[in-house]
């Protein structure tokens, strides 16, 4: 039959076309003679697709990611979320939370040497009673740029009746007041000023950290399911309970925030294995409690 068709074509003066009937030939013939409807877009079309979103040629994963991003709402702007890689170091005793925070900061800055740190403690005579001004002098000893902000330049005499301060108040009042008086001569930067949450967030957004004095009886971590096991205001190893009525001073290290959820990230030296988080309102309540003087020690990365 094929031969007859070829002969008929020659008799009519028309060229014959042998249809390819082997599978490979059939596929080639179809590719040459068919019109593709699933072709990829031309450059101009691809640009339009990019503006309108992933089309049918985009991988399914890209389309899913676009859908999930749209459902999550607008993306966070730079500075809306900060979480700095500050290492967690646990305090060794019930009184050395400030020293543990200083170790975290120095390790974050790449300046922690354990033997040098111990020598610094001996030189500055830092023993069982640590004040924020002590930590400022400690940062100065290591050449770390800092800024200590407080509401009281010295010791508030009203703290003498506070159970937290009562034991060491008489012996510490003269020493601490002397440190404040000599701060300028030693180039330890101390300022009497008020600090806002926006100031703190702006500091953290640049990669810097801060040591903050808080009322541990008020501070509540939203990520921890159990109360702090070791506190700076109970004998080492004893359990403590949150929301105690009296002031309980404790140092923490701030390491970030999330503006979308309104939380602050921090390291609590009472723990050795976690980062903590609390709401801005709880953080403000804890750091402005009577007894803290709203002490905050800003530490700078470019030290």
mmCIF file of C-alpha atoms in Angstrom, residues 116-293:
data_model
loop_
_atom_site.group_PDB
_atom_site.id
_atom_site.type_symbol
_atom_site.label_atom_id
_atom_site.label_comp_id
_atom_site.label_asym_id
_atom_site.label_seq_id
_atom_site.Cartn_x
_atom_site.Cartn_y
_atom_site.Cartn_z
ATOM 1 C CA UNK A 116 43.400 36.268 83.574
ATOM 2 C CA UNK A 117 39.814 36.511 84.772
ATOM 3 C CA UNK A 118 40.748 35.057 88.155
ATOM 4 C CA UNK A 119 43.658 37.486 88.452
ATOM 5 C CA UNK A 120 41.288 40.368 87.664
ATOM 6 C CA UNK A 121 38.938 39.265 90.461
ATOM 7 C CA UNK A 122 41.819 39.266 92.924
ATOM 8 C CA UNK A 123 43.090 42.657 91.789
ATOM 9 C CA UNK A 124 39.642 44.269 92.021
ATOM 10 C CA UNK A 125 38.898 42.393 95.270
ATOM 11 C CA UNK A 126 35.626 41.000 93.985
ATOM 12 C CA UNK A 127 34.416 38.469 96.529
ATOM 13 C CA UNK A 128 30.922 37.530 97.686
ATOM 14 C CA UNK A 129 29.208 40.881 97.158
ATOM 15 C CA UNK A 130 29.042 42.067 93.545
ATOM 16 C CA UNK A 131 27.493 45.379 92.476
ATOM 17 C CA UNK A 132 26.979 46.687 88.950
ATOM 18 C CA UNK A 133 29.798 49.205 89.444
ATOM 19 C CA UNK A 134 32.098 46.222 90.097
ATOM 20 C CA UNK A 135 31.194 44.797 86.688
ATOM 21 C CA UNK A 136 31.922 48.166 85.048
ATOM 22 C CA UNK A 137 35.408 48.181 86.600
ATOM 23 C CA UNK A 138 35.842 44.576 85.432
ATOM 24 C CA UNK A 139 35.017 45.543 81.831
ATOM 25 C CA UNK A 140 37.476 48.439 82.081
ATOM 26 C CA UNK A 141 40.181 46.051 83.318
ATOM 27 C CA UNK A 142 39.834 44.030 80.098
ATOM 28 C CA UNK A 143 39.758 47.126 77.904
ATOM 29 C CA UNK A 144 36.124 46.588 76.949
ATOM 30 C CA UNK A 145 34.190 49.673 75.855
ATOM 31 C CA UNK A 146 31.209 50.066 78.144
ATOM 32 C CA UNK A 147 28.585 52.479 79.486
ATOM 33 C CA UNK A 148 27.011 52.026 82.901
ATOM 34 C CA UNK A 149 23.602 53.712 83.228
ATOM 35 C CA UNK A 150 21.915 53.992 86.639
ATOM 36 C CA UNK A 151 19.435 56.080 88.579
ATOM 37 C CA UNK A 152 21.666 56.433 91.648
ATOM 38 C CA UNK A 153 25.339 57.432 91.608
ATOM 39 C CA UNK A 154 26.252 55.515 94.738
ATOM 40 C CA UNK A 155 24.365 53.493 97.326
ATOM 41 C CA UNK A 156 20.748 54.318 98.101
ATOM 42 C CA UNK A 157 20.530 54.457 101.898
ATOM 43 C CA UNK A 158 16.951 53.247 101.677
ATOM 44 C CA UNK A 159 18.241 49.814 100.713
ATOM 45 C CA UNK A 160 19.544 49.300 104.233
ATOM 46 C CA UNK A 161 16.109 48.070 105.240
ATOM 47 C CA UNK A 162 15.855 45.690 102.278
ATOM 48 C CA UNK A 163 16.436 42.056 103.256
ATOM 49 C CA UNK A 164 18.537 41.507 100.131
ATOM 50 C CA UNK A 165 21.030 44.256 101.048
ATOM 51 C CA UNK A 166 20.840 44.177 104.839
ATOM 52 C CA UNK A 167 23.587 41.624 105.511
ATOM 53 C CA UNK A 168 26.412 43.428 103.669
ATOM 54 C CA UNK A 169 25.085 46.983 103.570
ATOM 55 C CA UNK A 170 27.240 48.531 106.327
ATOM 56 C CA UNK A 171 30.493 47.047 105.006
ATOM 57 C CA UNK A 172 29.701 47.635 101.315
ATOM 58 C CA UNK A 173 28.336 51.181 101.424
ATOM 59 C CA UNK A 174 31.731 52.874 101.784
ATOM 60 C CA UNK A 175 33.442 50.640 99.226
ATOM 61 C CA UNK A 176 30.756 51.070 96.566
ATOM 62 C CA UNK A 177 30.476 54.834 97.052
ATOM 63 C CA UNK A 178 34.243 55.098 96.679
ATOM 64 C CA UNK A 179 34.107 53.204 93.393
ATOM 65 C CA UNK A 180 31.530 55.664 92.066
ATOM 66 C CA UNK A 181 33.631 58.612 93.224
ATOM 67 C CA UNK A 182 36.770 57.296 91.492
ATOM 68 C CA UNK A 183 35.071 56.121 88.298
ATOM 69 C CA UNK A 184 35.952 59.185 86.218
ATOM 70 C CA UNK A 185 39.606 59.047 87.255
ATOM 71 C CA UNK A 186 39.773 55.381 86.283
ATOM 72 C CA UNK A 187 37.921 56.096 82.989
ATOM 73 C CA UNK A 188 34.995 53.911 83.998
ATOM 74 C CA UNK A 189 32.028 55.457 82.195
ATOM 75 C CA UNK A 190 29.087 55.933 84.582
ATOM 76 C CA UNK A 191 25.995 58.019 83.796
ATOM 77 C CA UNK A 192 22.879 58.901 85.720
ATOM 78 C CA UNK A 193 20.219 58.522 83.067
ATOM 79 C CA UNK A 194 17.021 56.778 82.060
ATOM 80 C CA UNK A 195 17.165 54.073 79.400
ATOM 81 C CA UNK A 196 14.164 53.069 77.282
ATOM 82 C CA UNK A 197 13.412 49.730 75.647
ATOM 83 C CA UNK A 198 14.010 51.352 72.250
ATOM 84 C CA UNK A 199 17.485 52.378 73.418
ATOM 85 C CA UNK A 200 18.191 48.799 74.449
ATOM 86 C CA UNK A 201 16.892 47.388 71.164
ATOM 87 C CA UNK A 202 18.984 49.847 69.140
ATOM 88 C CA UNK A 203 22.048 48.713 71.122
ATOM 89 C CA UNK A 204 21.349 45.017 70.512
ATOM 90 C CA UNK A 205 20.591 45.592 66.812
ATOM 91 C CA UNK A 206 24.225 46.633 66.310
ATOM 92 C CA UNK A 207 25.534 43.351 67.730
ATOM 93 C CA UNK A 208 26.281 44.741 71.193
ATOM 94 C CA UNK A 209 25.131 43.157 74.469
ATOM 95 C CA UNK A 210 24.167 44.376 77.930
ATOM 96 C CA UNK A 211 24.214 43.163 81.533
ATOM 97 C CA UNK A 212 21.060 44.131 83.398
ATOM 98 C CA UNK A 213 20.195 44.035 87.097
ATOM 99 C CA UNK A 214 16.649 42.705 87.578
ATOM 100 C CA UNK A 215 14.355 41.583 90.345
ATOM 101 C CA UNK A 216 14.499 37.824 89.941
ATOM 102 C CA UNK A 217 11.308 37.445 91.944
ATOM 103 C CA UNK A 218 9.453 39.287 89.173
ATOM 104 C CA UNK A 219 11.256 38.107 86.023
ATOM 105 C CA UNK A 220 9.442 35.222 84.330
ATOM 106 C CA UNK A 221 10.757 33.186 81.402
ATOM 107 C CA UNK A 222 8.106 32.157 78.869
ATOM 108 C CA UNK A 223 10.259 29.271 77.609
ATOM 109 C CA UNK A 224 11.106 27.621 80.929
ATOM 110 C CA UNK A 225 8.618 25.126 82.269
ATOM 111 C CA UNK A 226 10.153 24.974 85.747
ATOM 112 C CA UNK A 227 11.310 27.631 88.229
ATOM 113 C CA UNK A 228 14.965 28.536 88.431
ATOM 114 C CA UNK A 229 16.847 25.854 90.300
ATOM 115 C CA UNK A 230 19.842 27.922 91.344
ATOM 116 C CA UNK A 231 19.395 31.558 92.301
ATOM 117 C CA UNK A 232 21.735 34.245 93.469
ATOM 118 C CA UNK A 233 19.631 34.819 96.562
ATOM 119 C CA UNK A 234 19.323 31.295 98.016
ATOM 120 C CA UNK A 235 21.966 28.884 99.319
ATOM 121 C CA UNK A 236 23.591 26.961 96.494
ATOM 122 C CA UNK A 237 21.542 23.937 95.457
ATOM 123 C CA UNK A 238 18.294 25.020 97.103
ATOM 124 C CA UNK A 239 15.059 25.529 95.230
ATOM 125 C CA UNK A 240 13.571 28.985 94.923
ATOM 126 C CA UNK A 241 10.122 30.230 94.010
ATOM 127 C CA UNK A 242 9.133 33.054 91.683
ATOM 128 C CA UNK A 243 7.099 36.141 92.498
ATOM 129 C CA UNK A 244 8.446 36.503 96.030
ATOM 130 C CA UNK A 245 7.326 39.769 97.653
ATOM 131 C CA UNK A 246 10.826 40.998 98.525
ATOM 132 C CA UNK A 247 13.406 42.283 96.068
ATOM 133 C CA UNK A 248 15.831 39.615 94.863
ATOM 134 C CA UNK A 249 18.674 41.079 92.816
ATOM 135 C CA UNK A 250 19.954 39.074 89.867
ATOM 136 C CA UNK A 251 22.079 39.820 86.781
ATOM 137 C CA UNK A 252 21.177 38.641 83.258
ATOM 138 C CA UNK A 253 22.715 39.173 79.804
ATOM 139 C CA UNK A 254 20.516 40.598 77.055
ATOM 140 C CA UNK A 255 21.081 38.970 73.652
ATOM 141 C CA UNK A 256 18.184 39.962 71.399
ATOM 142 C CA UNK A 257 14.512 40.689 70.858
ATOM 143 C CA UNK A 258 11.568 40.086 68.545
ATOM 144 C CA UNK A 259 9.459 43.162 67.812
ATOM 145 C CA UNK A 260 6.695 41.111 66.171
ATOM 146 C CA UNK A 261 6.036 39.089 69.330
ATOM 147 C CA UNK A 262 7.154 41.795 71.764
ATOM 148 C CA UNK A 263 9.729 39.708 73.620
ATOM 149 C CA UNK A 264 13.275 40.043 74.937
ATOM 150 C CA UNK A 265 15.890 37.265 74.703
ATOM 151 C CA UNK A 266 18.397 36.872 77.535
ATOM 152 C CA UNK A 267 20.804 34.462 79.218
ATOM 153 C CA UNK A 268 20.091 33.632 82.839
ATOM 154 C CA UNK A 269 23.263 32.451 84.617
ATOM 155 C CA UNK A 270 21.089 30.281 86.850
ATOM 156 C CA UNK A 271 20.876 27.922 83.845
ATOM 157 C CA UNK A 272 23.635 26.292 81.784
ATOM 158 C CA UNK A 273 21.674 24.960 78.830
ATOM 159 C CA UNK A 274 19.183 27.511 77.487
ATOM 160 C CA UNK A 275 18.274 30.925 76.253
ATOM 161 C CA UNK A 276 15.361 32.605 78.035
ATOM 162 C CA UNK A 277 12.644 34.894 76.732
ATOM 163 C CA UNK A 278 10.123 37.191 78.368
ATOM 164 C CA UNK A 279 7.660 39.864 77.350
ATOM 165 C CA UNK A 280 8.805 43.469 77.229
ATOM 166 C CA UNK A 281 6.285 44.370 79.927
ATOM 167 C CA UNK A 282 7.646 41.700 82.288
ATOM 168 C CA UNK A 283 11.227 42.703 81.514
ATOM 169 C CA UNK A 284 10.426 46.350 82.259
ATOM 170 C CA UNK A 285 8.762 45.404 85.528
ATOM 171 C CA UNK A 286 11.760 43.307 86.580
ATOM 172 C CA UNK A 287 14.459 45.846 85.664
ATOM 173 C CA UNK A 288 12.696 48.880 87.159
ATOM 174 C CA UNK A 289 11.772 47.262 90.471
ATOM 175 C CA UNK A 290 12.831 49.120 93.604
ATOM 176 C CA UNK A 291 16.319 47.901 94.430
ATOM 177 C CA UNK A 292 17.705 47.728 90.885
ATOM 178 C CA UNK A 293 18.328 51.484 90.423
#
